[in-house]
JSON list of C-alpha atoms in Angstrom, two decimals:
[
{"chain": "A", "resi": 13, "resn": "UNK", "atom": "CA", "xyz": [75.12, -96.49, -54.93]},
{"chain": "A", "resi": 14, "resn": "UNK", "atom": "CA", "xyz": [78.59, -95.50, -56.06]},
{"chain": "A", "resi": 15, "resn": "UNK", "atom": "CA", "xyz": [79.59, -98.01, -58.71]},
{"chain": "A", "resi": 16, "resn": "UNK", "atom": "CA", "xyz": [83.18, -97.79, -59.89]},
{"chain": "A", "resi": 17, "resn": "UNK", "atom": "CA", "xyz": [85.36, -99.78, -62.23]},
{"chain": "A", "resi": 18, "resn": "UNK", "atom": "CA", "xyz": [88.15, -99.82, -59.63]},
{"chain": "A", "resi": 19, "resn": "UNK", "atom": "CA", "xyz": [85.85, -101.30, -56.98]},
{"chain": "A", "resi": 20, "resn": "UNK", "atom": "CA", "xyz": [84.47, -103.75, -59.54]},
{"chain": "A", "resi": 21, "resn": "UNK", "atom": "CA", "xyz": [88.01, -104.89, -60.45]},
{"chain": "A", "resi": 22, "resn": "UNK", "atom": "CA", "xyz": [88.84, -105.51, -56.80]},
{"chain": "A", "resi": 23, "resn": "UNK", "atom": "CA", "xyz": [85.57, -107.34, -56.08]},
{"chain": "A", "resi": 24, "resn": "UNK", "atom": "CA", "xyz": [85.66, -109.46, -59.23]},
{"chain": "A", "resi": 25, "resn": "UNK", "atom": "CA", "xyz": [89.33, -110.39, -58.73]},
{"chain": "A", "resi": 26, "resn": "UNK", "atom": "CA", "xyz": [88.61, -111.65, -55.23]},
{"chain": "A", "resi": 27, "resn": "UNK", "atom": "CA", "xyz": [85.14, -113.16, -55.59]},
{"chain": "A", "resi": 28, "resn": "UNK", "atom": "CA", "xyz": [84.40, -114.31, -59.14]},
{"chain": "A", "resi": 29, "resn": "UNK", "atom": "CA", "xyz": [85.69, -117.56, -60.57]},
{"chain": "A", "resi": 30, "resn": "UNK", "atom": "CA", "xyz": [85.83, -116.67, -64.29]},
{"chain": "A", "resi": 31, "resn": "UNK", "atom": "CA", "xyz": [87.44, -113.21, -64.52]},
{"chain": "A", "resi": 32, "resn": "UNK", "atom": "CA", "xyz": [89.35, -113.32, -67.81]},
{"chain": "A", "resi": 33, "resn": "UNK", "atom": "CA", "xyz": [86.76, -111.58, -69.98]},
{"chain": "A", "resi": 34, "resn": "UNK", "atom": "CA", "xyz": [86.21, -108.86, -67.38]},
{"chain": "A", "resi": 35, "resn": "UNK", "atom": "CA", "xyz": [89.94, -108.22, -66.88]},
{"chain": "A", "resi": 36, "resn": "UNK", "atom": "CA", "xyz": [90.60, -108.21, -70.65]},
{"chain": "A", "resi": 37, "resn": "UNK", "atom": "CA", "xyz": [87.95, -105.55, -71.23]},
{"chain": "A", "resi": 38, "resn": "UNK", "atom": "CA", "xyz": [88.96, -101.92, -71.66]},
{"chain": "A", "resi": 39, "resn": "UNK", "atom": "CA", "xyz": [87.60, -99.19, -69.37]},
{"chain": "A", "resi": 40, "resn": "UNK", "atom": "CA", "xyz": [84.76, -98.16, -71.69]},
{"chain": "A", "resi": 41, "resn": "UNK", "atom": "CA", "xyz": [83.53, -101.76, -72.07]},
{"chain": "A", "resi": 42, "resn": "UNK", "atom": "CA", "xyz": [83.70, -102.28, -68.31]},
{"chain": "A", "resi": 43, "resn": "UNK", "atom": "CA", "xyz": [81.64, -99.13, -67.82]},
{"chain": "A", "resi": 44, "resn": "UNK", "atom": "CA", "xyz": [79.04, -100.35, -70.32]},
{"chain": "A", "resi": 45, "resn": "UNK", "atom": "CA", "xyz": [78.88, -103.74, -68.59]},
{"chain": "A", "resi": 46, "resn": "UNK", "atom": "CA", "xyz": [78.36, -102.02, -65.23]},
{"chain": "A", "resi": 47, "resn": "UNK", "atom": "CA", "xyz": [75.68, -99.75, -66.71]},
{"chain": "A", "resi": 48, "resn": "UNK", "atom": "CA", "xyz": [73.76, -102.65, -68.28]},
{"chain": "A", "resi": 49, "resn": "UNK", "atom": "CA", "xyz": [74.08, -104.82, -65.16]},
{"chain": "A", "resi": 50, "resn": "UNK", "atom": "CA", "xyz": [72.88, -101.99, -62.93]},
{"chain": "A", "resi": 51, "resn": "UNK", "atom": "CA", "xyz": [70.02, -100.97, -65.23]},
{"chain": "A", "resi": 52, "resn": "UNK", "atom": "CA", "xyz": [68.85, -104.58, -65.61]},
{"chain": "A", "resi": 53, "resn": "UNK", "atom": "CA", "xyz": [68.85, -105.20, -61.86]},
{"chain": "A", "resi": 54, "resn": "UNK", "atom": "CA", "xyz": [67.18, -101.87, -61.05]},
{"chain": "A", "resi": 55, "resn": "UNK", "atom": "CA", "xyz": [64.47, -102.45, -63.67]},
{"chain": "A", "resi": 56, "resn": "UNK", "atom": "CA", "xyz": [63.84, -106.04, -62.55]},
{"chain": "A", "resi": 57, "resn": "UNK", "atom": "CA", "xyz": [63.99, -105.36, -58.80]},
{"chain": "A", "resi": 58, "resn": "UNK", "atom": "CA", "xyz": [62.89, -101.73, -58.65]},
{"chain": "A", "resi": 59, "resn": "UNK", "atom": "CA", "xyz": [61.40, -102.07, -55.15]},
{"chain": "A", "resi": 60, "resn": "UNK", "atom": "CA", "xyz": [64.69, -103.24, -53.64]},
{"chain": "A", "resi": 61, "resn": "UNK", "atom": "CA", "xyz": [68.07, -101.80, -52.75]},
{"chain": "A", "resi": 62, "resn": "UNK", "atom": "CA", "xyz": [70.66, -103.23, -55.16]},
{"chain": "A", "resi": 63, "resn": "UNK", "atom": "CA", "xyz": [74.07, -103.69, -53.49]},
{"chain": "A", "resi": 64, "resn": "UNK", "atom": "CA", "xyz": [77.13, -102.70, -55.53]},
{"chain": "A", "resi": 65, "resn": "UNK", "atom": "CA", "xyz": [78.59, -106.21, -55.19]},
{"chain": "A", "resi": 66, "resn": "UNK", "atom": "CA", "xyz": [75.49, -107.67, -56.86]},
{"chain": "A", "resi": 67, "resn": "UNK", "atom": "CA", "xyz": [76.02, -105.34, -59.82]},
{"chain": "A", "resi": 68, "resn": "UNK", "atom": "CA", "xyz": [79.71, -106.28, -60.01]},
{"chain": "A", "resi": 69, "resn": "UNK", "atom": "CA", "xyz": [78.89, -109.98, -59.91]},
{"chain": "A", "resi": 70, "resn": "UNK", "atom": "CA", "xyz": [76.29, -109.62, -62.66]},
{"chain": "A", "resi": 71, "resn": "UNK", "atom": "CA", "xyz": [78.62, -107.44, -64.78]},
{"chain": "A", "resi": 72, "resn": "UNK", "atom": "CA", "xyz": [81.27, -110.17, -64.61]},
{"chain": "A", "resi": 73, "resn": "UNK", "atom": "CA", "xyz": [78.68, -112.72, -65.80]},
{"chain": "A", "resi": 74, "resn": "UNK", "atom": "CA", "xyz": [77.67, -110.44, -68.68]},
{"chain": "A", "resi": 75, "resn": "UNK", "atom": "CA", "xyz": [81.33, -110.02, -69.68]},
{"chain": "A", "resi": 76, "resn": "UNK", "atom": "CA", "xyz": [81.51, -113.79, -70.27]},
{"chain": "A", "resi": 77, "resn": "UNK", "atom": "CA", "xyz": [78.13, -114.04, -71.99]},
{"chain": "A", "resi": 78, "resn": "UNK", "atom": "CA", "xyz": [79.00, -111.23, -74.39]},
{"chain": "A", "resi": 79, "resn": "UNK", "atom": "CA", "xyz": [82.69, -111.92, -75.02]},
{"chain": "A", "resi": 80, "resn": "UNK", "atom": "CA", "xyz": [84.03, -111.91, -78.59]},
{"chain": "A", "resi": 81, "resn": "UNK", "atom": "CA", "xyz": [83.22, -115.58, -79.21]},
{"chain": "A", "resi": 82, "resn": "UNK", "atom": "CA", "xyz": [79.75, -115.60, -77.69]},
{"chain": "A", "resi": 83, "resn": "UNK", "atom": "CA", "xyz": [78.91, -112.30, -79.38]},
{"chain": "A", "resi": 84, "resn": "UNK", "atom": "CA", "xyz": [78.86, -114.11, -82.72]},
{"chain": "A", "resi": 85, "resn": "UNK", "atom": "CA", "xyz": [75.87, -116.07, -81.44]},
{"chain": "A", "resi": 86, "resn": "UNK", "atom": "CA", "xyz": [74.08, -112.75, -80.89]},
{"chain": "A", "resi": 87, "resn": "UNK", "atom": "CA", "xyz": [74.66, -111.93, -84.55]},
{"chain": "A", "resi": 88, "resn": "UNK", "atom": "CA", "xyz": [73.06, -115.19, -85.66]},
{"chain": "A", "resi": 89, "resn": "UNK", "atom": "CA", "xyz": [76.18, -117.24, -86.40]},
{"chain": "A", "resi": 90, "resn": "UNK", "atom": "CA", "xyz": [75.31, -120.94, -86.09]},
{"chain": "A", "resi": 91, "resn": "UNK", "atom": "CA", "xyz": [78.85, -122.33, -86.28]},
{"chain": "A", "resi": 92, "resn": "UNK", "atom": "CA", "xyz": [82.37, -121.43, -87.35]},
{"chain": "A", "resi": 93, "resn": "UNK", "atom": "CA", "xyz": [85.80, -123.00, -87.67]},
{"chain": "A", "resi": 94, "resn": "UNK", "atom": "CA", "xyz": [89.22, -121.46, -87.33]},
{"chain": "A", "resi": 95, "resn": "UNK", "atom": "CA", "xyz": [92.56, -123.28, -87.54]},
{"chain": "A", "resi": 96, "resn": "UNK", "atom": "CA", "xyz": [90.97, -126.65, -86.86]},
{"chain": "A", "resi": 97, "resn": "UNK", "atom": "CA", "xyz": [88.83, -125.46, -83.94]},
{"chain": "A", "resi": 98, "resn": "UNK", "atom": "CA", "xyz": [85.08, -125.60, -84.51]},
{"chain": "A", "resi": 99, "resn": "UNK", "atom": "CA", "xyz": [82.33, -123.97, -82.48]},
{"chain": "A", "resi": 100, "resn": "UNK", "atom": "CA", "xyz": [78.58, -124.40, -82.84]},
{"chain": "A", "resi": 101, "resn": "UNK", "atom": "CA", "xyz": [75.83, -122.42, -81.14]},
{"chain": "A", "resi": 102, "resn": "UNK", "atom": "CA", "xyz": [72.37, -123.70, -80.18]},
{"chain": "A", "resi": 103, "resn": "UNK", "atom": "CA", "xyz": [70.37, -120.58, -80.84]},
{"chain": "A", "resi": 104, "resn": "UNK", "atom": "CA", "xyz": [70.13, -116.86, -80.33]},
{"chain": "A", "resi": 105, "resn": "UNK", "atom": "CA", "xyz": [70.79, -115.48, -76.87]},
{"chain": "A", "resi": 106, "resn": "UNK", "atom": "CA", "xyz": [67.85, -113.75, -75.21]},
{"chain": "A", "resi": 107, "resn": "UNK", "atom": "CA", "xyz": [67.58, -109.97, -75.46]},
{"chain": "A", "resi": 108, "resn": "UNK", "atom": "CA", "xyz": [66.14, -109.97, -71.93]},
{"chain": "A", "resi": 109, "resn": "UNK", "atom": "CA", "xyz": [69.29, -109.71, -69.84]},
{"chain": "A", "resi": 110, "resn": "UNK", "atom": "CA", "xyz": [67.39, -110.43, -66.63]},
{"chain": "A", "resi": 111, "resn": "UNK", "atom": "CA", "xyz": [67.29, -114.14, -67.60]},
{"chain": "A", "resi": 112, "resn": "UNK", "atom": "CA", "xyz": [71.07, -114.19, -67.02]},
{"chain": "A", "resi": 113, "resn": "UNK", "atom": "CA", "xyz": [70.95, -112.94, -63.42]},
{"chain": "A", "resi": 114, "resn": "UNK", "atom": "CA", "xyz": [72.80, -115.56, -61.34]},
{"chain": "A", "resi": 115, "resn": "UNK", "atom": "CA", "xyz": [71.26, -117.04, -58.20]},
{"chain": "A", "resi": 116, "resn": "UNK", "atom": "CA", "xyz": [74.01, -115.58, -56.01]},
{"chain": "A", "resi": 117, "resn": "UNK", "atom": "CA", "xyz": [73.07, -112.07, -57.19]},
{"chain": "A", "resi": 118, "resn": "UNK", "atom": "CA", "xyz": [69.47, -112.72, -56.15]},
{"chain": "A", "resi": 119, "resn": "UNK", "atom": "CA", "xyz": [70.78, -113.88, -52.77]},
{"chain": "A", "resi": 120, "resn": "UNK", "atom": "CA", "xyz": [72.81, -110.67, -52.37]},
{"chain": "A", "resi": 121, "resn": "UNK", "atom": "CA", "xyz": [69.81, -108.48, -53.20]},
{"chain": "A", "resi": 122, "resn": "UNK", "atom": "CA", "xyz": [67.58, -110.54, -50.92]},
{"chain": "A", "resi": 123, "resn": "UNK", "atom": "CA", "xyz": [70.02, -110.32, -48.01]},
{"chain": "A", "resi": 124, "resn": "UNK", "atom": "CA", "xyz": [70.33, -106.55, -48.44]},
{"chain": "A", "resi": 125, "resn": "UNK", "atom": "CA", "xyz": [66.55, -106.23, -48.27]},
{"chain": "A", "resi": 126, "resn": "UNK", "atom": "CA", "xyz": [65.63, -108.96, -45.79]},
{"chain": "A", "resi": 127, "resn": "UNK", "atom": "CA", "xyz": [63.69, -111.01, -48.35]},
{"chain": "A", "resi": 128, "resn": "UNK", "atom": "CA", "xyz": [64.11, -114.20, -50.35]},
{"chain": "A", "resi": 129, "resn": "UNK", "atom": "CA", "xyz": [64.09, -113.61, -54.10]},
{"chain": "A", "resi": 130, "resn": "UNK", "atom": "CA", "xyz": [63.41, -116.19, -56.77]},
{"chain": "A", "resi": 131, "resn": "UNK", "atom": "CA", "xyz": [64.31, -116.22, -60.44]},
{"chain": "A", "resi": 132, "resn": "UNK", "atom": "CA", "xyz": [60.83, -117.52, -61.24]},
{"chain": "A", "resi": 133, "resn": "UNK", "atom": "CA", "xyz": [58.51, -115.10, -62.95]},
{"chain": "A", "resi": 134, "resn": "UNK", "atom": "CA", "xyz": [54.79, -115.00, -62.38]},
{"chain": "A", "resi": 135, "resn": "UNK", "atom": "CA", "xyz": [52.75, -114.20, -65.42]},
{"chain": "A", "resi": 136, "resn": "UNK", "atom": "CA", "xyz": [49.49, -114.92, -67.16]},
{"chain": "A", "resi": 137, "resn": "UNK", "atom": "CA", "xyz": [48.91, -118.07, -69.09]},
{"chain": "A", "resi": 138, "resn": "UNK", "atom": "CA", "xyz": [46.61, -118.17, -72.06]},
{"chain": "A", "resi": 139, "resn": "UNK", "atom": "CA", "xyz": [44.26, -121.09, -72.55]}
]
């Protein structure tokens, strides 16, 4: 896997609908987004090959989820107003980034590995 910001810019510009937060990011932020996206996918799907495009797609999603406005939610802000515009947040965003993996990223990983992946998690239930 040879992830690059240049390749991510090209892919995201051509294939992602909401690109503003990605394109507005500086090089170091883009690199961090790529690192987190890659690490999250590799940790969650360690038995599978992760295509670069899946990482780019997930990095673009993370750039929106952790933009300047949404970042305030991470810090516990419930609502704010500025120049007549008000925003309210429902709750804290999960620290488990794998919950934000879009379905199309799962499809990309599945196609690269000849499997069908699901976002559902199997775990124990306590009675």
